[in-house]
N, CA and C of each residue as an Amber inpcrd file, in Angstrom:
protein
   441
 285.8860000 -37.2230000  21.2960000 286.0470000 -37.3270000  19.8500000
 286.2170000 -38.7970000  19.4580000 285.8980000 -39.0900000  18.2060000
 285.9180000 -40.4760000  17.7280000 287.3350000 -40.9530000  17.4440000
 287.5370000 -42.2450000  17.6960000 288.8080000 -42.8650000  17.3190000
 288.8820000 -42.9550000  15.8030000 290.0980000 -43.0090000  15.2660000
 290.2460000 -43.0430000  13.8070000 289.6210000 -44.3030000  13.2100000
 289.6730000 -45.4490000  13.9540000 289.0400000 -46.6810000  13.4400000
 287.5300000 -46.4840000  13.3280000 286.9480000 -45.7860000  14.3140000
 285.5110000 -45.5270000  14.2880000 285.1480000 -44.6060000  13.1230000
 285.9670000 -43.5710000  12.9100000 285.7250000 -42.6690000  11.7860000
 285.7990000 -43.4280000  10.4650000 286.7870000 -44.3230000  10.3540000
 286.9270000 -45.1280000   9.1400000 285.7030000 -46.0160000   8.9340000
 285.2260000 -46.6240000   9.9990000 284.0570000 -47.5050000   9.9070000
 282.8290000 -46.7190000   9.4620000 282.6380000 -45.5250000  10.0090000
 281.5080000 -44.6780000   9.6320000 281.6230000 -44.2860000   8.1590000
 282.8140000 -43.8460000   7.7580000 283.0180000 -43.4320000   6.3650000
 282.7650000 -44.6040000   5.4130000 283.2890000 -45.7910000   5.7480000
 283.0950000 -46.9630000   4.8860000 281.6170000 -47.3290000   4.7660000
 280.8970000 -47.2720000   5.8770000 279.4680000 -47.5920000   5.8450000
 278.7070000 -46.5620000   5.0210000 279.1080000 -45.2960000   5.1170000
 278.4610000 -44.2620000   4.3140000 278.7600000 -44.4720000   2.8300000
 279.9810000 -44.8710000   2.5090000 280.3230000 -45.1600000   1.1140000
 279.5250000 -46.3570000   0.6100000 279.4470000 -47.4120000   1.4300000
 278.7380000 -48.6360000   1.0310000 277.2630000 -48.3790000   0.7520000
 276.6820000 -47.3950000   1.4240000 275.2600000 -47.0890000   1.2460000
 275.0220000 -45.8370000   0.3800000 276.0900000 -45.3010000  -0.2120000
 275.9860000 -44.1340000  -1.1190000 275.4000000 -42.9020000  -0.4570000
 275.7890000 -42.6350000   0.7940000 275.2110000 -41.4640000   1.4780000
 276.2760000 -40.4830000   1.9660000 277.4950000 -40.5710000   1.4380000
 278.5410000 -39.6530000   1.9120000 278.1580000 -38.1890000   1.7010000
 277.3910000 -37.8990000   0.6450000 277.0050000 -36.5050000   0.3870000
 275.9710000 -35.9980000   1.3910000 275.4200000 -36.8900000   2.1930000
 274.4100000 -36.4950000   3.1860000 275.0060000 -36.2600000   4.5710000
 276.3150000 -36.4160000   4.7270000 276.9360000 -36.4690000   6.0550000
 276.7640000 -35.2160000   6.9010000 276.5250000 -34.0780000   6.3000000
 276.3750000 -32.8400000   7.0610000 274.9200000 -32.5250000   7.4180000
 273.9850000 -33.3400000   6.9090000 272.5660000 -33.0580000   7.1270000
 272.0330000 -33.8540000   8.3140000 271.1830000 -33.2450000   9.1410000
 270.5690000 -34.0070000  10.2420000 269.6000000 -35.0460000   9.6850000
 269.4540000 -36.1680000  10.3910000 268.6360000 -37.2720000   9.8790000
 267.1940000 -36.8530000   9.6160000 266.6620000 -35.9340000  10.4270000
 265.2660000 -35.5250000  10.2140000 265.1010000 -34.6170000   8.9960000
 266.2050000 -34.2190000   8.3820000 266.1460000 -33.4130000   7.1620000
 266.2690000 -34.2820000   5.9090000 266.3990000 -35.5930000   6.1070000
 266.5700000 -36.4920000   4.9720000 265.2160000 -37.0120000   4.4980000
 265.1440000 -37.3130000   3.2050000 263.9470000 -37.9590000   2.6470000
 263.8570000 -39.3760000   3.2090000 262.6850000 -39.9970000   3.0710000
 262.4570000 -41.3270000   3.6360000 263.4830000 -42.3580000   3.2050000
 263.7610000 -42.4250000   1.8990000 264.7420000 -43.3850000   1.4020000
 266.1430000 -43.0930000   1.9030000 266.4720000 -41.8000000   2.0010000
 267.7900000 -41.4100000   2.5310000 267.9150000 -41.8030000   3.9990000
 266.8410000 -41.6110000   4.7650000 266.8440000 -42.0210000   6.1750000
 267.0640000 -43.5220000   6.3030000 266.3880000 -44.2900000   5.4360000
 266.5400000 -45.7430000   5.4560000 267.9950000 -46.1310000   5.2150000
 268.6310000 -45.5180000   4.2220000 270.0330000 -45.8230000   3.9280000
 270.9330000 -45.4320000   5.1030000 270.6340000 -44.3060000   5.7430000
 271.4250000 -43.8720000   6.8980000 271.2890000 -44.8710000   8.0470000
 270.0890000 -45.3940000   8.2600000 269.8790000 -46.3700000   9.3260000
 270.6070000 -47.6780000   9.0280000 270.6180000 -48.0880000   7.7700000
 271.3730000 -49.2920000   7.3920000 272.8590000 -49.0560000   7.6280000
 273.3550000 -47.8950000   7.2360000 274.7660000 -47.5720000   7.4560000
 275.1050000 -47.6310000   8.9440000 274.2210000 -47.0830000   9.7780000
 274.4480000 -47.0980000  11.2270000 274.5380000 -48.5260000  11.7540000
 273.6690000 -49.3990000  11.2590000 273.7070000 -50.8010000  11.6820000
 275.0200000 -51.4670000  11.2730000 275.5110000 -51.1430000  10.0880000
 276.7710000 -51.7310000   9.6210000 277.9510000 -51.2580000  10.4640000
 277.9260000 -50.0110000  10.9020000 279.0100000 -49.4540000  11.7030000
 279.1160000 -50.1590000  13.0520000 277.9730000 -50.4890000  13.6340000
 277.9660000 -51.1220000  14.9560000 278.7120000 -52.4510000  14.9280000
 278.6640000 -53.1510000  13.7740000 279.4050000 -54.3980000  13.5920000
 279.0290000 -55.4360000  14.6480000 277.7490000 -55.5360000  14.9240000
 277.2610000 -56.4870000  15.9270000 277.2660000 -57.9000000  15.3600000
 277.2110000 -58.8760000  16.2450000 277.1310000 -60.2710000  15.8240000
 275.7920000 -60.6040000  15.2030000 274.7610000 -59.8650000  15.6120000
 273.4200000 -60.0550000  15.0610000 272.9050000 -58.7100000  14.5780000
 272.4370000 -58.6700000  13.3460000 271.8650000 -57.4530000  12.7890000
 270.3840000 -57.7090000  12.5400000 269.5290000 -56.8700000  13.1090000
 268.0830000 -56.9590000  12.9100000 267.6500000 -55.8100000  12.0170000
 266.8900000 -56.1170000  10.9730000 266.4410000 -55.0840000  10.0450000
 264.9720000 -55.3030000   9.7180000 264.1450000 -54.3480000  10.0920000
 262.7090000 -54.4250000   9.8430000 262.3840000 -53.6190000   8.5920000
 262.0320000 -54.3040000   7.5190000 261.7130000 -53.6730000   6.2370000
 262.8100000 -52.6770000   5.8060000 264.0530000 -53.1450000   5.6710000
 265.1570000 -52.2210000   5.3770000 265.1210000 -51.6090000   3.9920000
 264.2540000 -52.1050000   3.1010000 264.2010000 -51.5530000   1.7440000
 262.9460000 -50.7250000   1.4970000 262.1440000 -50.5150000   2.5450000
 260.9180000 -49.7290000   2.3940000 261.2540000 -48.3260000   1.9030000
 260.5780000 -47.8930000   0.8840000 260.7620000 -46.5360000   0.3670000
 261.9760000 -46.3480000  -0.5240000 262.6930000 -47.4280000  -0.8200000
 263.8820000 -47.3090000  -1.6720000 263.5450000 -47.6760000  -3.1150000
 264.2450000 -47.0400000  -4.0630000 264.0710000 -47.4080000  -5.4590000
 264.7190000 -48.7810000  -5.6840000 264.4170000 -49.4590000  -6.7980000
 264.9510000 -50.8150000  -7.0220000 266.4750000 -50.9060000  -6.9410000
 267.1780000 -49.8950000  -7.4270000 268.6410000 -49.9050000  -7.3580000
 269.1150000 -49.9790000  -5.9100000 268.5640000 -49.1340000  -5.0590000
 268.9790000 -49.1140000  -3.6600000 268.4490000 -50.3170000  -2.8890000
 267.3060000 -50.8700000  -3.3010000 266.8220000 -52.1020000  -2.6820000
 267.8490000 -53.2210000  -2.8660000 268.3140000 -53.3780000  -4.0980000
 269.3130000 -54.4130000  -4.3850000 270.5950000 -54.1130000  -3.6300000
 270.9970000 -52.8510000  -3.5970000 272.2170000 -52.4580000  -2.8910000
 272.1400000 -52.8350000  -1.4160000 271.0420000 -52.4930000  -0.7530000
 270.8900000 -52.7730000   0.6730000 270.8340000 -54.2750000   0.9320000
 270.0810000 -54.9960000   0.1220000 269.9880000 -56.4470000   0.3320000
 271.3500000 -57.1160000   0.1160000 272.1180000 -56.6300000  -0.8550000
 273.4650000 -57.1760000  -1.0930000 274.3790000 -56.8590000   0.0830000
 274.2880000 -55.6530000   0.6190000 275.0950000 -55.2960000   1.7970000
 274.7670000 -56.2100000   2.9750000 273.4760000 -56.4670000   3.1970000
 273.0810000 -57.3460000   4.3000000 273.5470000 -58.7780000   4.0430000
 273.4560000 -59.2060000   2.7940000 273.9280000 -60.5450000   2.4320000
 275.4440000 -60.6550000   2.6510000 276.1800000 -59.6360000   2.2540000
 277.6360000 -59.6310000   2.4620000 277.9720000 -59.6380000   3.9490000
 277.1970000 -58.9020000   4.7460000 277.3970000 -58.8560000   6.1980000
 277.2100000 -60.2560000   6.7810000 276.1740000 -60.9540000   6.3120000
 275.9490000 -62.3360000   6.7630000 277.1050000 -63.2290000   6.3340000
 277.6770000 -62.9290000   5.1750000 278.8190000 -63.6960000   4.6680000
 280.0660000 -63.5590000   5.5180000 280.0980000 -62.5450000   6.3860000
 281.2270000 -62.3630000   7.3030000 281.0590000 -63.2120000   8.5650000
 280.0370000 -64.0570000   8.5760000 279.7870000 -64.8980000   9.7440000
 278.8490000 -64.2640000  10.7530000 278.2050000 -63.1790000  10.3650000
 277.2490000 -62.4950000  11.2370000 275.8590000 -63.0770000  10.9940000
 274.9950000 -62.9080000  11.9660000 273.6010000 -63.2980000  11.7900000
 272.8010000 -62.0680000  11.3850000 271.9980000 -62.2120000  10.3450000
 271.1810000 -61.1120000   9.8570000 269.7370000 -61.5990000   9.8030000
 268.8710000 -60.9380000  10.5450000 267.4440000 -61.2510000  10.5460000
 266.7050000 -60.0680000   9.9470000 266.0130000 -60.3140000   8.8350000
 265.3530000 -59.2550000   8.0960000 263.8610000 -59.5570000   8.0000000
 263.0370000 -58.5710000   8.3220000 261.5990000 -58.6790000   8.0940000
 261.3340000 -58.0650000   6.7300000 260.7240000 -58.8580000   5.8360000
 260.4460000 -58.4010000   4.4690000 259.0450000 -58.8180000   4.0510000
 258.3730000 -57.9480000   3.3080000 257.1450000 -58.3370000   2.6370000
 257.3820000 -58.4970000   1.1460000 258.5670000 -58.1310000   0.6780000
 258.9030000 -58.2600000  -0.7370000 259.3760000 -59.6880000  -0.9880000
 258.4890000 -60.5090000  -1.5400000 258.7870000 -61.9250000  -1.7410000
 259.9010000 -62.1360000  -2.7510000 259.9850000 -61.2570000  -3.7510000
 261.0220000 -61.3740000  -4.7670000 262.4040000 -61.1790000  -4.1490000
 262.5480000 -60.1550000  -3.3220000 263.8340000 -59.9170000  -2.6670000
 264.1530000 -61.0180000  -1.6530000 263.1370000 -61.4870000  -0.9410000
 263.3530000 -62.5780000   0.0190000 263.8540000 -63.8170000  -0.7060000
 263.2300000 -64.1460000  -1.8400000 263.6440000 -65.3190000  -2.6130000
 265.0570000 -65.1480000  -3.1510000 265.4060000 -63.9350000  -3.5350000
 266.7070000 -63.6610000  -4.1680000 267.8670000 -63.6050000  -3.1790000
 267.6510000 -63.0270000  -1.9960000 268.7770000 -62.7260000  -1.1230000
 268.8480000 -63.5390000   0.1660000 267.7800000 -64.1700000   0.5840000
 267.7740000 -64.8660000   1.8730000 268.0060000 -66.3520000   1.6780000
 268.8270000 -66.9380000   2.5380000 269.0710000 -68.3710000   2.3920000
 268.1220000 -69.2100000   3.2380000 267.4500000 -68.5920000   4.2080000
 266.4470000 -69.2900000   5.0020000 265.3150000 -68.3200000   5.2980000
 264.0880000 -68.8180000   5.1520000 262.9130000 -67.9940000   5.3820000
 262.0280000 -68.5980000   6.4590000 261.3380000 -67.7280000   7.1570000
 260.2520000 -68.1110000   8.0570000 259.0250000 -67.3760000   7.5420000
 258.0300000 -68.1200000   7.0860000 256.8000000 -67.5290000   6.5910000
 255.7630000 -67.6010000   7.7000000 255.2600000 -66.4320000   8.0860000
 254.3070000 -66.3610000   9.1800000 252.8790000 -66.2970000   8.6620000
 251.9840000 -66.8450000   9.4760000 250.5540000 -66.7560000   9.2020000
 249.8310000 -66.7450000  10.5370000 249.0800000 -65.6590000  10.7570000
 248.3330000 -65.4880000  12.0080000 249.2290000 -65.6430000  13.2380000
 250.4210000 -65.0500000  13.1700000 251.3290000 -65.0210000  14.3070000
 252.1170000 -66.2930000  14.5560000 251.9800000 -67.2700000  13.6820000
 252.7150000 -68.5300000  13.8520000 253.5250000 -68.8270000  12.5940000
 254.5700000 -69.6420000  12.7440000 255.3800000 -70.0320000  11.5980000
 254.6090000 -71.0680000  10.7770000 254.2800000 -70.6800000   9.5500000
 253.5920000 -71.5760000   8.6330000 254.5900000 -72.5160000   7.9560000
 255.7600000 -71.9880000   7.6140000 256.7900000 -72.7830000   6.9390000
 258.1450000 -72.1420000   7.1770000 259.1860000 -72.9640000   7.1980000
 260.5440000 -72.4340000   7.2700000 261.4750000 -73.3230000   6.4750000
 262.5610000 -72.7200000   5.9930000 263.5380000 -73.4590000   5.2030000
 264.0380000 -72.6190000   4.0520000 264.5120000 -73.3070000   3.0080000
 265.0130000 -72.6300000   1.8160000 263.8580000 -71.9070000   1.1270000
 264.1610000 -70.7780000   0.4580000 263.0840000 -70.0110000  -0.1920000
 262.1800000 -70.8620000  -1.0830000 262.7750000 -71.7430000  -1.8940000
 261.9450000 -72.5250000  -2.8180000 261.0740000 -73.5510000  -2.0960000
 261.4360000 -73.8980000  -0.8610000 260.6210000 -74.8230000  -0.0730000
 259.5300000 -74.0920000   0.7150000 259.7170000 -72.8030000   0.9320000
 258.7840000 -72.0100000   1.7430000 257.7840000 -71.2490000   0.8790000
 258.2800000 -70.6480000  -0.2000000 257.4290000 -69.8030000  -1.0420000
 256.7530000 -70.6480000  -2.1220000 255.9120000 -71.5580000  -1.6780000
 255.1780000 -72.4420000  -2.5790000 253.8010000 -71.8460000  -2.8600000
 253.1600000 -72.2740000  -3.9470000 251.8050000 -71.7640000  -4.2240000
 250.8510000 -71.9680000  -3.0450000 250.9080000 -73.1190000  -2.4100000
 250.0110000 -73.4090000  -1.2950000 250.2770000 -72.4730000  -0.1150000
 251.5570000 -72.3050000   0.2410000 251.8980000 -71.4420000   1.3740000
 251.5430000 -69.9860000   1.1160000 251.7440000 -69.5140000  -0.1120000
 251.4220000 -68.1240000  -0.4470000 249.9140000 -67.9000000  -0.4330000
 249.1740000 -68.9070000  -0.8530000 247.7120000 -68.8180000  -0.7930000
 247.2560000 -68.7470000   0.6600000 247.8140000 -69.6070000   1.5090000
 247.4160000 -69.6390000   2.9200000 247.8150000 -68.3590000   3.6460000
 249.0720000 -67.9540000   3.4870000 249.5910000 -66.8380000   4.2650000
 249.1000000 -65.4750000   3.7700000 249.0980000 -65.2760000   2.4590000
 248.7900000 -63.9570000   1.9130000 247.4950000 -63.8870000   1.1110000
 246.9060000 -65.0500000   0.7810000 245.7170000 -65.0450000  -0.0570000
 246.0180000 -64.5830000  -1.4660000 247.1870000 -64.9990000  -1.9850000
 247.5930000 -64.5910000  -3.3340000 248.0030000 -65.7990000  -4.1630000
 247.9990000 -65.5530000  -5.4690000 248.6190000 -66.4630000  -6.4190000
 249.8650000 -65.7480000  -6.9210000 250.9370000 -66.5070000  -7.1290000
 252.1920000 -65.9020000  -7.5800000 252.7170000 -66.6270000  -8.8090000
 253.4740000 -65.9030000  -9.5940000 254.2340000 -66.5160000 -10.6910000
 255.5720000 -66.9350000 -10.0780000 255.8690000 -68.2190000 -10.1570000
 257.0710000 -68.7650000  -9.5220000 257.8980000 -69.4690000 -10.5760000
 259.1870000 -69.1780000 -10.6010000 260.0860000 -69.8330000 -11.5380000
 261.3670000 -70.1970000 -10.8160000 261.7750000 -71.4210000 -10.9760000
 263.0270000 -71.8770000 -10.3710000 263.8640000 -72.5060000 -11.4790000
 265.0410000 -71.9460000 -11.7110000 265.9700000 -72.5680000 -12.6580000
 267.3480000 -72.6260000 -12.0310000 268.3340000 -73.0090000 -12.7990000
 269.6730000 -73.1900000 -12.2270000 270.3060000 -71.8820000 -11.7620000
 269.8440000 -70.7590000 -12.3090000 270.4350000 -69.4670000 -11.9640000
 269.7040000 -68.7240000 -10.8560000 268.3920000 -68.9080000 -10.7760000
 267.6370000 -68.0610000  -9.8510000 266.2920000 -68.6770000  -9.5020000
 265.7230000 -68.1370000  -8.4340000 264.3880000 -68.4990000  -7.9880000
 263.5820000 -67.2100000  -7.9500000 262.5000000 -67.1580000  -8.7330000
 261.6970000 -65.9490000  -8.8420000 260.3190000 -66.1590000  -8.2310000
 259.8390000 -65.1740000  -7.5080000 258.4710000 -65.1760000  -6.9960000
 257.9020000 -63.7870000  -7.2460000 256.8550000 -63.7370000  -8.0570000
 256.2170000 -62.4580000  -8.3530000 254.7580000 -62.5540000  -7.9210000
 254.3660000 -61.8110000  -6.8910000 252.9470000 -61.8110000  -6.5040000
 252.1170000 -61.3860000  -7.7170000 251.0760000 -62.1730000  -8.0470000
 250.3690000 -61.9450000  -9.3030000 248.9370000 -61.4700000  -9.1190000
 248.1780000 -62.1740000  -8.2600000 246.8020000 -61.7300000  -8.0660000
 246.2730000 -62.2170000  -6.7290000 245.2660000 -61.5260000  -6.2680000
 244.5770000 -61.9240000  -5.0350000 243.6720000 -63.0990000  -5.3350000
 243.5030000 -63.9410000  -4.3640000 242.6200000 -65.0940000  -4.5550000
 241.3140000 -64.8300000  -3.8230000
């Protein structure tokens, strides 16, 4: 049986990801977005020094996308390392403090989001043009059209 600290950690992670009502259901009975939230909760419970997340917001509505990215950002704020694979440039620009932009299996650019997600780099890596805005409050990148 689980130790009370472990039970508390599981319960807290379920609360943080809004899945406490799913606790009695097997994972294969959950919808795609619910499964994603359950997997994020499981990663938070492990409390590892490094958290790896491959497309952790895939299949989630915008509310839960922001929730998951904020949870991962908060986890990194605890001194943990969080490595996230994302194709959502807007979320990457908003929540990540360092990016590695890949092109043909190699690092095309790395650094702060505003230094990496440039028009030239987005054209090279993705073949797109983006609407980019940087002000004192935020950095926005919206994929706009194919080139």
